Short mmCIF file of C-alpha atoms and ligand atoms in Angstrom, two decimals:
data_model
loop_
_atom_site.label_atom_id
_atom_site.label_comp_id
_atom_site.label_asym_id
_atom_site.label_seq_id
_atom_site.Cartn_x
_atom_site.Cartn_y
_atom_site.Cartn_z
CA MET A 1 0.23 0.10 0.09
CA THR A 2 1.54 3.50 -1.44
CA GLN A 3 0.14 6.17 1.00
CA THR A 4 0.95 10.08 -0.15
CA LEU A 5 0.47 12.29 2.49
CA SER A 6 -0.32 15.72 2.38
CA ARG A 7 -0.10 18.66 4.65
CA PRO A 8 -2.42 21.66 5.45
CA ASP A 9 0.00 24.16 3.64
CA GLY A 10 -1.08 21.82 0.26
CA VAL A 11 2.78 20.26 -0.48
CA PRO A 12 3.25 16.59 -0.28
CA GLY A 13 4.44 15.33 2.08
CA GLY A 14 6.52 11.84 1.47
CA THR A 15 5.56 8.86 0.55
CA ASP A 16 4.26 6.16 3.40
CA VAL A 17 5.44 2.35 1.42
CA ASN A 18 5.80 0.12 4.10
CA PRO A 19 3.34 -2.10 4.80
CA LEU A 20 4.92 -4.00 8.02
CA ARG A 21 5.41 -0.51 9.71
CA ALA A 22 1.33 -0.25 9.36
CA GLY A 23 -0.31 0.99 12.84
CA VAL A 24 2.70 2.77 14.08
CA ALA A 25 1.40 6.07 14.90
CA SER A 26 2.59 9.68 13.15
CA ASN A 27 5.84 10.64 13.90
CA ARG A 28 4.80 14.51 13.51
CA ILE A 29 7.36 17.00 15.42
CA THR A 30 3.62 19.16 17.33
CA ASP A 31 5.25 22.40 18.53
CA PRO A 32 6.37 24.90 16.18
CA CYS A 33 10.12 26.09 16.32
CA ASN A 34 13.29 27.79 14.62
CA VAL A 35 16.28 25.90 14.28
CA VAL A 36 19.39 28.02 14.75
CA PHE A 37 22.82 26.20 13.28
CA PHE A 38 25.91 28.08 14.32
CA GLY A 39 28.84 27.27 12.43
CA ALA A 40 26.33 27.33 9.80
CA SER A 41 29.25 27.13 6.46
CA GLY A 42 30.58 24.21 8.33
CA ASP A 43 31.12 20.90 6.97
CA LEU A 44 28.63 18.79 9.70
CA VAL A 45 25.87 20.77 8.42
CA LYS A 46 26.38 20.71 4.98
CA ARG A 47 27.03 17.21 4.60
CA MET A 48 24.45 15.85 7.59
CA LEU A 49 22.72 18.61 9.61
CA MET A 50 20.76 20.56 6.46
CA PRO A 51 19.76 17.12 4.29
CA ALA A 52 18.62 15.89 7.51
CA MET A 53 16.01 19.04 7.98
CA TYR A 54 15.26 18.30 4.20
CA ASN A 55 15.13 14.39 5.02
CA LEU A 56 12.51 15.48 8.05
CA ARG A 57 10.64 18.06 5.84
CA LEU A 58 10.54 15.00 3.33
CA GLY A 59 9.26 12.18 5.93
CA ASP A 60 6.36 14.69 6.96
CA ILE A 61 7.79 14.42 10.77
CA MET A 62 8.75 18.68 10.43
CA PRO A 63 5.84 20.24 12.06
CA ASN A 64 3.65 22.33 10.19
CA ASN A 65 5.32 25.85 10.88
CA TYR A 66 8.92 25.75 11.85
CA GLY A 67 12.17 28.18 10.42
CA ILE A 68 15.71 27.60 10.20
CA VAL A 69 18.28 29.97 10.52
CA GLY A 70 22.45 29.53 9.92
CA PHE A 71 24.19 31.89 11.47
CA SER A 72 28.48 30.90 10.82
CA ARG A 73 31.65 33.70 9.39
CA SER A 74 30.86 33.55 5.92
CA GLU A 75 29.49 36.42 4.65
CA TRP A 76 26.69 35.22 2.82
CA ASP A 77 23.24 36.46 2.23
CA THR A 78 20.25 34.09 3.18
CA ASP A 79 20.04 34.10 -0.85
CA GLN A 80 23.81 32.48 -1.30
CA PHE A 81 22.88 30.37 2.17
CA ARG A 82 19.98 28.79 0.46
CA ASP A 83 22.47 27.99 -3.16
CA GLU A 84 24.74 26.58 -0.63
CA MET A 85 22.11 24.38 1.02
CA HIS A 86 20.60 23.36 -2.37
CA LYS A 87 23.98 21.96 -3.32
CA SER A 88 24.81 20.28 0.13
CA ILE A 89 21.42 18.28 -0.05
CA ASP A 90 22.41 17.45 -3.80
CA GLU A 91 25.29 16.09 -3.01
CA PHE A 92 24.49 14.49 0.60
CA SER A 93 20.51 13.76 1.04
CA ARG A 94 19.84 10.50 1.20
CA SER A 95 17.03 10.97 -0.70
CA GLY A 96 18.67 12.26 -3.36
CA PRO A 97 19.03 15.74 -5.10
CA ALA A 98 16.38 18.64 -3.73
CA LYS A 99 12.70 18.92 -5.07
CA ASP A 100 10.27 21.22 -6.24
CA PRO A 101 7.52 22.06 -5.29
CA LEU A 102 8.92 21.22 -1.92
CA TRP A 103 12.55 22.14 -1.61
CA SER A 104 10.88 25.67 -2.78
CA ASP A 105 8.21 25.87 0.71
CA PHE A 106 11.29 24.21 2.45
CA ALA A 107 13.67 27.26 1.52
CA LYS A 108 10.88 30.04 2.43
CA ARG A 109 11.84 28.94 6.23
CA VAL A 110 15.65 29.13 5.90
CA SER A 111 17.65 32.27 5.98
CA TYR A 112 20.77 33.29 7.14
CA VAL A 113 22.63 36.02 9.96
CA PRO A 114 26.75 36.65 9.54
CA GLY A 115 28.71 37.35 12.51
CA SER A 116 31.79 36.08 14.40
CA PHE A 117 30.79 34.18 17.41
CA ASP A 118 32.31 37.10 19.80
CA ASP A 119 29.61 39.99 17.75
CA ILE A 120 26.75 41.06 19.91
CA ALA A 121 25.24 43.02 17.10
CA ALA A 122 25.48 40.02 15.21
CA PHE A 123 24.07 37.72 17.74
CA LYS A 124 20.88 40.79 17.86
CA LYS A 125 20.39 40.45 14.51
CA LEU A 126 19.55 36.84 15.02
CA LYS A 127 17.60 37.62 17.39
CA GLU A 128 15.76 39.79 15.11
CA GLN A 129 15.89 37.10 12.46
CA ILE A 130 13.71 34.23 14.77
CA ASP A 131 11.73 37.12 16.19
CA LYS A 132 10.59 38.02 12.64
CA ASN A 133 10.23 34.02 12.25
CA ASP A 134 7.62 34.16 14.91
CA GLU A 135 5.56 36.84 13.67
CA GLU A 136 5.86 35.64 9.71
CA LEU A 137 6.30 31.90 10.01
CA GLY A 138 4.48 30.71 12.97
CA THR A 139 6.97 29.72 14.79
CA GLN A 140 5.99 30.65 18.13
CA ASN A 141 8.52 31.59 20.41
CA ASN A 142 10.33 27.82 20.59
CA ARG A 143 13.86 27.74 19.81
CA LEU A 144 16.07 24.89 19.03
CA PHE A 145 19.90 26.23 19.26
CA TYR A 146 22.23 23.77 17.63
CA LEU A 147 26.39 24.21 18.63
CA SER A 148 27.48 22.64 15.79
CA THR A 149 30.73 24.75 15.90
CA PRO A 150 34.26 23.93 17.56
CA PRO A 151 34.52 23.41 20.74
CA SER A 152 36.58 26.24 22.05
CA VAL A 153 33.68 29.07 20.66
CA PHE A 154 30.96 26.87 22.67
CA SER A 155 31.18 28.92 25.74
CA GLN A 156 31.02 32.59 23.93
CA ILE A 157 28.31 31.19 22.13
CA ILE A 158 26.02 30.34 25.26
CA GLY A 159 27.06 33.93 26.73
CA MET A 160 26.60 35.95 23.66
CA LEU A 161 23.16 34.02 23.34
CA GLU A 162 21.78 35.40 27.11
CA GLN A 163 23.90 38.58 26.29
CA ALA A 164 21.58 38.95 23.08
CA GLY A 165 18.54 38.30 25.00
CA LEU A 166 18.17 34.77 23.41
CA GLY A 167 18.59 32.67 26.73
CA PRO A 168 15.93 30.61 28.17
CA ARG A 169 15.12 33.14 30.79
CA ASN A 170 14.50 35.86 28.31
CA ASN A 171 11.71 33.49 26.44
CA PRO A 172 8.88 32.75 29.06
CA LYS A 173 6.42 32.47 25.68
CA GLY A 174 8.09 29.33 24.68
CA TRP A 175 10.72 26.81 25.23
CA THR A 176 14.84 27.20 24.62
CA ARG A 177 16.89 23.99 23.85
CA ILE A 178 20.57 23.92 23.09
CA ILE A 179 22.63 21.12 21.58
CA ILE A 180 26.00 20.95 21.71
CA GLU A 181 27.57 18.67 19.61
CA LYS A 182 30.54 17.02 21.15
CA PRO A 183 33.03 16.27 22.34
CA PHE A 184 32.01 17.84 25.65
CA GLY A 185 35.59 19.33 27.05
CA THR A 186 39.09 17.27 26.13
CA ASP A 187 39.13 16.52 29.53
CA LEU A 188 37.55 15.75 33.02
CA ASP A 189 38.82 19.65 33.82
CA SER A 190 38.05 21.34 30.23
CA ALA A 191 34.47 19.71 30.53
CA ARG A 192 33.73 21.23 34.17
CA ALA A 193 34.24 24.09 33.19
CA LEU A 194 32.13 24.06 30.15
CA GLN A 195 29.29 22.53 32.03
CA LEU A 196 30.09 26.02 34.18
CA GLU A 197 29.22 28.08 31.25
CA VAL A 198 26.61 26.45 30.07
CA GLY A 199 24.33 25.57 33.70
CA LYS A 200 24.56 29.39 33.96
CA VAL A 201 22.48 29.92 31.08
CA PHE A 202 20.60 26.90 30.39
CA ASP A 203 19.44 24.32 32.56
CA GLU A 204 19.74 20.65 32.48
CA ARG A 205 16.10 19.89 31.28
CA GLN A 206 17.71 22.27 28.23
CA VAL A 207 20.56 20.47 27.26
CA TYR A 208 21.26 18.01 24.68
CA ARG A 209 24.51 16.50 24.34
CA ILE A 210 24.58 14.92 20.95
CA ASP A 211 26.06 11.75 20.47
CA HIS A 212 25.27 10.75 17.31
CA TYR A 213 25.95 6.90 18.24
CA LEU A 214 22.92 7.24 20.80
CA GLY A 215 20.95 8.08 17.37
CA LYS A 216 21.82 5.01 15.32
CA GLU A 217 18.81 2.84 14.86
CA PRO A 218 20.73 -0.47 16.18
CA VAL A 219 21.73 1.21 19.27
CA GLN A 220 18.35 2.18 20.29
CA ASP A 221 17.43 -1.31 19.57
CA ILE A 222 19.84 -2.65 21.87
CA MET A 223 16.57 -1.39 24.70
CA ALA A 224 14.69 -3.69 23.11
CA LEU A 225 16.91 -6.43 22.95
CA ARG A 226 16.84 -6.69 26.46
CA PHE A 227 13.94 -5.49 27.44
CA ALA A 228 11.30 -6.36 24.87
CA ASN A 229 12.40 -9.83 25.44
CA VAL A 230 11.56 -12.27 27.98
CA ILE A 231 14.70 -14.78 26.65
CA PHE A 232 17.73 -12.01 27.35
CA GLU A 233 16.66 -11.03 30.93
CA PRO A 234 17.39 -14.63 33.10
CA ILE A 235 20.92 -14.81 31.46
CA TRP A 236 22.20 -11.57 31.17
CA ASN A 237 24.57 -11.59 34.01
CA ARG A 238 27.92 -12.90 35.34
CA ARG A 239 26.18 -16.19 35.63
CA TYR A 240 26.07 -17.30 32.08
CA ILE A 241 28.19 -14.37 30.09
CA ASP A 242 32.09 -14.99 30.17
CA CYS A 243 32.91 -11.37 28.62
CA VAL A 244 31.58 -8.65 26.39
CA GLN A 245 33.46 -6.94 23.16
CA ILE A 246 32.44 -3.44 22.04
CA THR A 247 34.46 -2.58 19.33
CA ALA A 248 34.13 0.27 16.92
CA ALA A 249 36.33 -0.48 13.79
CA GLU A 250 37.00 2.32 11.40
CA THR A 251 39.21 2.36 7.82
CA VAL A 252 38.68 5.93 7.60
CA GLY A 253 42.14 7.47 8.60
CA VAL A 254 42.01 11.41 10.05
CA GLU A 255 40.43 12.67 7.04
CA GLY A 256 41.48 16.00 6.89
CA ARG A 257 41.10 16.45 10.48
CA GLY A 258 44.71 15.66 11.91
CA GLY A 259 45.06 18.77 13.65
CA TYR A 260 41.92 17.90 15.92
CA TYR A 261 42.78 14.49 16.32
CA ASP A 262 46.82 14.76 17.15
CA ASN A 263 45.05 16.68 20.13
CA ALA A 264 43.02 14.41 20.92
CA GLY A 265 42.77 10.47 19.92
CA ALA A 266 41.41 7.22 20.02
CA LEU A 267 40.39 7.41 23.71
CA ARG A 268 39.00 11.19 23.55
CA ASP A 269 37.60 11.01 20.08
CA MET A 270 35.39 7.33 20.13
CA ILE A 271 36.08 5.50 24.15
CA GLN A 272 35.36 8.30 26.89
CA ASN A 273 31.70 8.99 24.60
CA HIS A 274 30.10 6.58 21.70
CA VAL A 275 31.71 3.39 23.21
CA THR A 276 31.37 4.41 27.16
CA ASN A 277 26.89 4.78 25.92
CA LEU A 278 27.26 1.78 23.85
CA LEU A 279 28.71 -0.53 27.67
CA ALA A 280 26.43 1.30 29.46
CA LEU A 281 23.29 0.49 27.36
CA VAL A 282 24.47 -2.68 27.49
CA ALA A 283 24.88 -3.22 31.14
CA MET A 284 22.02 -1.23 32.84
CA GLU A 285 19.49 -2.54 34.63
CA PRO A 286 15.84 -2.21 33.44
CA PRO A 287 14.45 1.01 33.90
CA VAL A 288 11.73 1.76 35.30
CA THR A 289 9.34 3.63 32.59
CA SER A 290 11.00 4.56 29.52
CA THR A 291 10.78 8.42 30.09
CA ALA A 292 14.73 10.00 29.45
CA ASP A 293 15.43 10.49 33.22
CA ALA A 294 14.64 6.49 34.09
CA ILE A 295 16.78 5.35 31.48
CA ARG A 296 19.23 8.02 31.81
CA ASP A 297 19.25 6.89 35.53
CA GLU A 298 20.01 3.46 34.64
CA LYS A 299 23.09 4.09 32.09
CA TYR A 300 24.10 6.71 35.30
CA LYS A 301 24.47 3.77 37.70
CA VAL A 302 26.37 1.77 35.75
CA LEU A 303 29.04 4.22 35.24
CA CYS A 304 29.25 4.85 38.24
CA ALA A 305 29.66 1.07 39.11
CA LEU A 306 32.51 1.05 37.03
CA ARG A 307 35.96 0.05 38.22
CA ALA A 308 38.20 2.91 38.59
CA MET A 309 41.58 1.95 36.65
CA ASP A 310 44.17 0.77 38.97
CA PRO A 311 47.17 3.56 37.98
CA ASN A 312 49.26 0.98 38.52
CA LYS A 313 47.60 -1.52 36.26
CA ILE A 314 47.03 0.75 33.25
CA MET A 315 49.45 -0.87 30.78
CA GLN A 316 48.23 -3.95 31.62
CA ASP A 317 44.41 -3.77 31.31
CA THR A 318 44.59 -1.41 28.28
CA ALA A 319 46.48 -0.38 25.17
CA ARG A 320 47.17 1.71 22.34
CA GLY A 321 48.54 1.97 18.51
CA GLN A 322 48.36 4.31 16.01
CA TYR A 323 48.66 3.04 12.04
CA ASP A 324 51.69 2.63 10.07
CA GLU A 325 51.45 2.98 6.43
CA GLY A 326 49.45 0.04 4.86
CA SER A 327 46.18 -0.42 2.08
CA ILE A 328 42.59 -0.30 2.82
CA GLY A 329 40.56 -1.45 0.07
CA GLY A 330 43.24 -3.06 -2.20
CA LYS A 331 44.70 1.11 -2.20
CA PRO A 332 48.17 2.05 -0.47
CA VAL A 333 47.34 4.92 2.64
CA PRO A 334 50.14 6.55 4.65
CA GLY A 335 50.94 6.31 7.86
CA TYR A 336 49.21 8.32 10.78
CA ARG A 337 52.21 10.49 11.15
CA ASP A 338 52.40 11.11 7.29
CA GLU A 339 48.80 12.57 7.48
CA PRO A 340 48.63 16.61 6.86
CA SER A 341 48.74 19.05 10.27
CA VAL A 342 49.72 15.63 12.18
CA SER A 343 52.95 15.68 14.02
CA PRO A 344 55.44 13.49 12.15
CA GLN A 345 56.47 12.54 15.94
CA SER A 346 52.99 12.19 17.31
CA ASN A 347 52.44 9.78 20.49
CA THR A 348 48.84 10.09 19.61
CA GLU A 349 46.55 7.03 19.69
CA THR A 350 44.79 6.46 16.42
CA TYR A 351 43.73 2.75 18.60
CA ALA A 352 42.41 2.61 21.99
CA ALA A 353 41.59 -0.79 23.88
CA VAL A 354 40.13 -0.55 27.49
CA LYS A 355 39.48 -3.21 29.55
CA PHE A 356 36.59 -2.40 32.35
CA TYR A 357 34.66 -3.91 35.08
CA ILE A 358 31.66 -3.03 36.58
CA ASP A 359 31.54 -3.75 40.67
CA ASN A 360 28.18 -4.57 40.43
CA TRP A 361 25.42 -8.15 40.97
CA ARG A 362 25.29 -8.48 38.04
CA TRP A 363 28.26 -8.09 36.34
CA ALA A 364 31.34 -8.80 38.95
CA ASP A 365 34.02 -9.84 37.44
CA VAL A 366 32.59 -10.09 33.97
CA PRO A 367 35.35 -7.99 31.52
CA PHE A 368 34.11 -5.19 28.80
CA TYR A 369 36.87 -5.24 26.47
CA LEU A 370 35.97 -1.85 24.54
CA ARG A 371 38.09 -0.94 21.52
CA SER A 372 38.12 1.74 18.71
CA GLY A 373 41.06 1.94 16.43
CA LYS A 374 41.08 4.33 12.83
CA ARG A 375 42.64 2.27 9.65
CA LEU A 376 41.76 -1.02 10.64
CA ALA A 377 40.67 -3.80 8.43
CA ARG A 378 37.03 -3.25 7.77
CA LYS A 379 34.51 -0.88 9.00
CA ASN A 380 32.85 -2.64 12.13
CA SER A 381 30.84 -1.45 15.07
CA GLU A 382 29.18 -4.17 17.02
CA ILE A 383 28.76 -5.59 20.88
CA ALA A 384 29.20 -9.46 21.33
CA ILE A 385 28.11 -10.80 24.35
CA ARG A 386 29.90 -13.79 24.66
CA PHE A 387 28.39 -16.69 26.95
CA LYS A 388 30.51 -19.24 28.81
CA SER A 389 31.80 -22.50 27.38
CA ILE A 390 29.42 -25.61 28.35
CA PRO A 391 29.70 -27.12 31.84
CA HIS A 392 30.00 -30.36 30.45
CA LYS A 393 30.70 -32.14 26.98
CA LEU A 394 28.41 -34.77 26.50
CA PHE A 395 27.99 -34.34 22.18
CA GLY A 396 30.82 -34.11 19.75
CA GLU A 397 33.51 -36.52 18.56
CA THR A 398 37.18 -36.09 20.24
CA GLY A 399 38.87 -32.96 18.56
CA ASP A 400 35.33 -31.27 18.00
CA HIS A 401 35.25 -27.50 19.54
CA ILE A 402 32.03 -26.33 20.94
CA GLY A 403 32.32 -22.72 20.52
CA ASN A 404 30.75 -20.15 23.13
CA ASN A 405 27.49 -19.00 21.91
CA THR A 406 27.71 -15.49 20.99
CA LEU A 407 25.22 -12.85 20.34
CA VAL A 408 25.98 -10.12 18.11
CA MET A 409 24.66 -7.30 17.75
CA LYS A 410 25.04 -5.27 14.64
CA ILE A 411 25.31 -1.42 14.27
CA GLN A 412 27.40 -0.74 11.30
CA PRO A 413 27.70 -1.21 8.51
CA GLU A 414 25.11 -4.19 8.93
CA GLU A 415 22.28 -3.41 11.25
CA GLY A 416 21.36 -6.33 13.06
CA VAL A 417 21.41 -9.51 15.64
CA SER A 418 22.98 -13.07 15.18
CA LEU A 419 23.12 -15.47 17.72
CA ARG A 420 26.17 -17.94 16.85
CA PHE A 421 24.94 -21.28 18.46
CA SER A 422 26.10 -25.65 18.29
CA ALA A 423 24.57 -27.66 15.96
CA LYS A 424 25.17 -31.07 15.01
CA VAL A 425 26.50 -31.47 11.42
CA PRO A 426 24.78 -33.56 9.38
CA GLY A 427 25.73 -37.44 9.04
CA PRO A 428 25.43 -39.99 11.05
CA LYS A 429 28.40 -39.17 13.55
CA MET A 430 27.73 -36.49 16.16
CA HIS A 431 30.28 -33.99 14.57
CA ILE A 432 29.14 -30.18 16.33
CA ARG A 433 30.10 -26.97 14.77
CA SER A 434 29.15 -23.40 15.32
CA VAL A 435 26.15 -22.22 12.90
CA SER A 436 24.81 -18.40 13.15
CA MET A 437 21.10 -17.29 13.32
CA ASP A 438 20.65 -13.18 12.01
CA PHE A 439 18.40 -11.13 11.99
CA ASN A 440 19.17 -8.12 9.61
CA TYR A 441 16.50 -4.42 10.08
CA GLY A 442 16.44 -3.77 6.60
CA THR A 443 15.10 -6.42 5.15
CA GLY A 444 13.11 -7.55 8.12
CA PHE A 445 11.14 -4.47 8.35
CA GLY A 446 11.76 -2.99 4.23
CA VAL A 447 13.63 -0.03 5.78
CA VAL A 448 16.68 1.82 4.88
CA SER A 449 17.11 3.06 8.48
CA ALA A 450 17.61 7.45 8.98
CA PRO A 451 21.05 8.30 9.52
CA ALA A 452 21.45 8.98 13.34
CA TYR A 453 21.62 12.94 13.30
CA GLU A 454 18.19 13.19 12.08
CA ARG A 455 16.44 10.70 14.73
CA LEU A 456 17.96 13.32 16.97
CA ILE A 457 17.35 16.65 15.81
CA GLY A 458 14.18 15.08 16.11
CA ASP A 459 13.93 14.02 19.02
CA ALA A 460 15.53 17.44 20.40
CA MET A 461 12.38 19.18 18.52
CA ARG A 462 10.16 16.82 20.16
CA GLY A 463 11.80 17.57 23.97
CA ASP A 464 12.70 14.30 23.82
CA ALA A 465 16.30 13.85 25.66
CA THR A 466 16.46 9.88 25.69
CA LEU A 467 19.18 9.40 23.49
CA PHE A 468 21.51 12.65 24.69
CA THR A 469 24.25 12.68 27.60
CA ARG A 470 23.31 14.17 30.96
CA TRP A 471 26.06 16.28 32.23
CA ASP A 472 26.24 13.42 35.04
CA ALA A 473 26.82 11.00 32.79
CA VAL A 474 29.56 12.95 30.82
CA GLU A 475 31.64 13.42 34.11
CA ARG A 476 31.24 9.98 35.18
CA ALA A 477 32.87 8.95 31.57
CA TRP A 478 35.50 11.50 31.84
CA GLU A 479 36.43 10.83 35.31
CA GLN A 480 36.99 7.13 34.16
CA CYS A 481 39.02 7.67 31.35
CA MET A 482 41.45 10.40 32.85
CA PRO A 483 43.94 7.83 34.43
CA ILE A 484 44.60 6.20 31.14
CA LEU A 485 44.82 9.67 29.24
CA GLU A 486 47.18 10.86 31.46
CA ARG A 487 49.33 7.98 31.41
CA TRP A 488 49.56 7.62 27.93
CA GLN A 489 50.03 11.62 27.50
CA ASN A 490 52.77 10.98 29.73
CA SER A 491 55.11 8.22 28.24
CA TYR A 492 56.01 7.80 24.89
CA ASP A 493 55.40 5.16 23.15
CA ASP A 494 58.23 3.59 21.63
CA SER A 495 56.39 0.68 19.35
CA PHE A 496 54.27 3.74 17.49
CA PRO A 497 53.57 3.46 14.56
CA ASN A 498 52.51 0.03 15.94
CA TYR A 499 50.16 -1.34 13.25
CA SER A 500 49.44 -1.19 9.16
CA ALA A 501 46.41 0.44 8.12
CA GLY A 502 44.39 -2.37 6.68
CA SER A 503 45.03 -4.77 10.06
CA GLN A 504 43.71 -5.68 12.82
CA GLY A 505 45.24 -2.97 15.49
CA PRO A 506 48.16 -3.68 17.52
CA PRO A 507 49.45 -6.85 18.84
CA SER A 508 49.32 -5.69 22.66
CA SER A 509 45.72 -5.62 22.08
CA ASP A 510 45.72 -9.31 21.44
CA ARG A 511 47.90 -9.85 24.25
CA LEU A 512 45.24 -7.28 26.26
CA LEU A 513 43.02 -10.30 25.99
CA ALA A 514 44.98 -13.56 25.16
CA ALA A 515 47.01 -12.78 29.05
CA GLU A 516 43.20 -14.01 29.78
CA ASN A 517 42.77 -16.59 27.38
CA ARG A 518 40.38 -15.41 25.19
CA GLU A 519 41.05 -13.62 21.70
CA TRP A 520 38.81 -10.72 20.22
CA ARG A 521 36.54 -11.55 17.34
CA LYS A 522 37.89 -10.61 13.91
CA ILE A 523 36.59 -6.85 12.76
C1 BG6 B 601 32.69 11.10 15.29
C2 BG6 B 601 35.08 11.21 15.24
O1 BG6 B 601 31.91 11.27 16.78
O2 BG6 B 601 32.66 9.88 15.19
C3 BG6 B 601 35.21 10.34 14.10
O3 BG6 B 601 35.08 12.41 15.64
C4 BG6 B 601 34.69 9.33 14.05
O4 BG6 B 601 36.84 10.67 14.08
C5 BG6 B 601 32.99 9.02 13.68
O5 BG6 B 601 34.81 9.18 12.93
C6 BG6 B 601 32.59 7.95 13.33
O6 BG6 B 601 31.17 7.95 13.49
P1 BG6 B 601 30.61 6.59 12.75
O7 BG6 B 601 29.01 6.96 12.47
O8 BG6 B 601 31.06 6.88 11.26
O9 BG6 B 601 31.16 5.68 12.88
#
């Protein structure tokens, strides 16, 4: 069944072509609002955020009345900004080039204010534009500010918003929210300092700290898998689980972001935020309700139960790597130290592996192995739950190895769930082999998942903070990572570069598991 949705403004909306989703309530956002992008001429807006806005409109999810305002240093006017955004959508939108009449209707709601982030006059112009939108586009004083700028100007923009009368306290007639891109701080102190500035202007419930991993459909499904099924919960604990392996492997290098990355490294860039969030979702207790805070409370408790790294065991419980030249997809690629804007003696890790323990009744003594790296053999993000070995071997011929059951939540590029279990090989003998049962979201539901940013911007417009990171969790994650960061920063790794681009990562990472008679799943 194909149903064309029409809207009160007469412009056709998206098409709902999926019978498997019949009965799923409309996703339309009800509150009118303005969305203001700071850093509007930057890459994120171009590649992700504006295409996301356009596709929200195409999918008939945008509210009837909305305005989009770009703010950045580029000396454009509104027409130029619209042209630029048209080009971005043509190039990057998942639904293909922008089409009329939808584009013309969308573009009418897009405006631009040029200015630098320390220019109060420009912020006042921004306020005029927002007020104008409220009058002309019916956006009813609701405002969502999106900081997609370098983190160094986050505090400044927040201060300027307040000074220009755009803070929440100056807007009693509508809501004011702010989305803050990662990284939220570069270490514990800077994160606390940033939070201090944020807290002067915004209440926690108005702050949406983005972690785009949480917007990925399979990540959201972790909770559904755990709490919408009865079969997993009884075995989701130390009695049955041997270890948990969380992997976020990439094939890309630093992609022109050498300047940023060389000061960050894999631990800050991926483990402290994305990978830690995955750990919290896998390990949390069932929340009391499905509200944002009930879920975030449980995630926070997991982070509180993480065992603090013993300073004497950091080198033993972690592994770091830096890629050398090698080949990806059959093409030669340079080593990290030869990337633009990277120091030729760089001590920055492009691969990090960490072993954590969660000290509570459910998880005591179950190792959680986390790893993330660039220029690895394959792009592969997944969470693997490896169950314990069978207690007593009844079946299988001599020499048959009975593998451990493993449940894998595949996040990307494949999206799905796979269960590995033992089966008898057909034939007269009782040979046992491991086999897999696979579920794939694309074929299962007949849809392609929307990109994370689309989901997350929509949620922030709705006021649903479930998939955003609360300050207490950010702070805990920094606290946990700081001892490792400090140790790594203060000790030069003579083995760098220690893995070839296109490989499985550094040997030290394999040793981390081999020391406990385990091995990583192949990337
Ligand atoms: C970002 C990191 O947060 O996530 C990047 O800064 C990384 O370095 C990216 O490449 C990975 O995201 P995804 O969605 O491609 O897995």
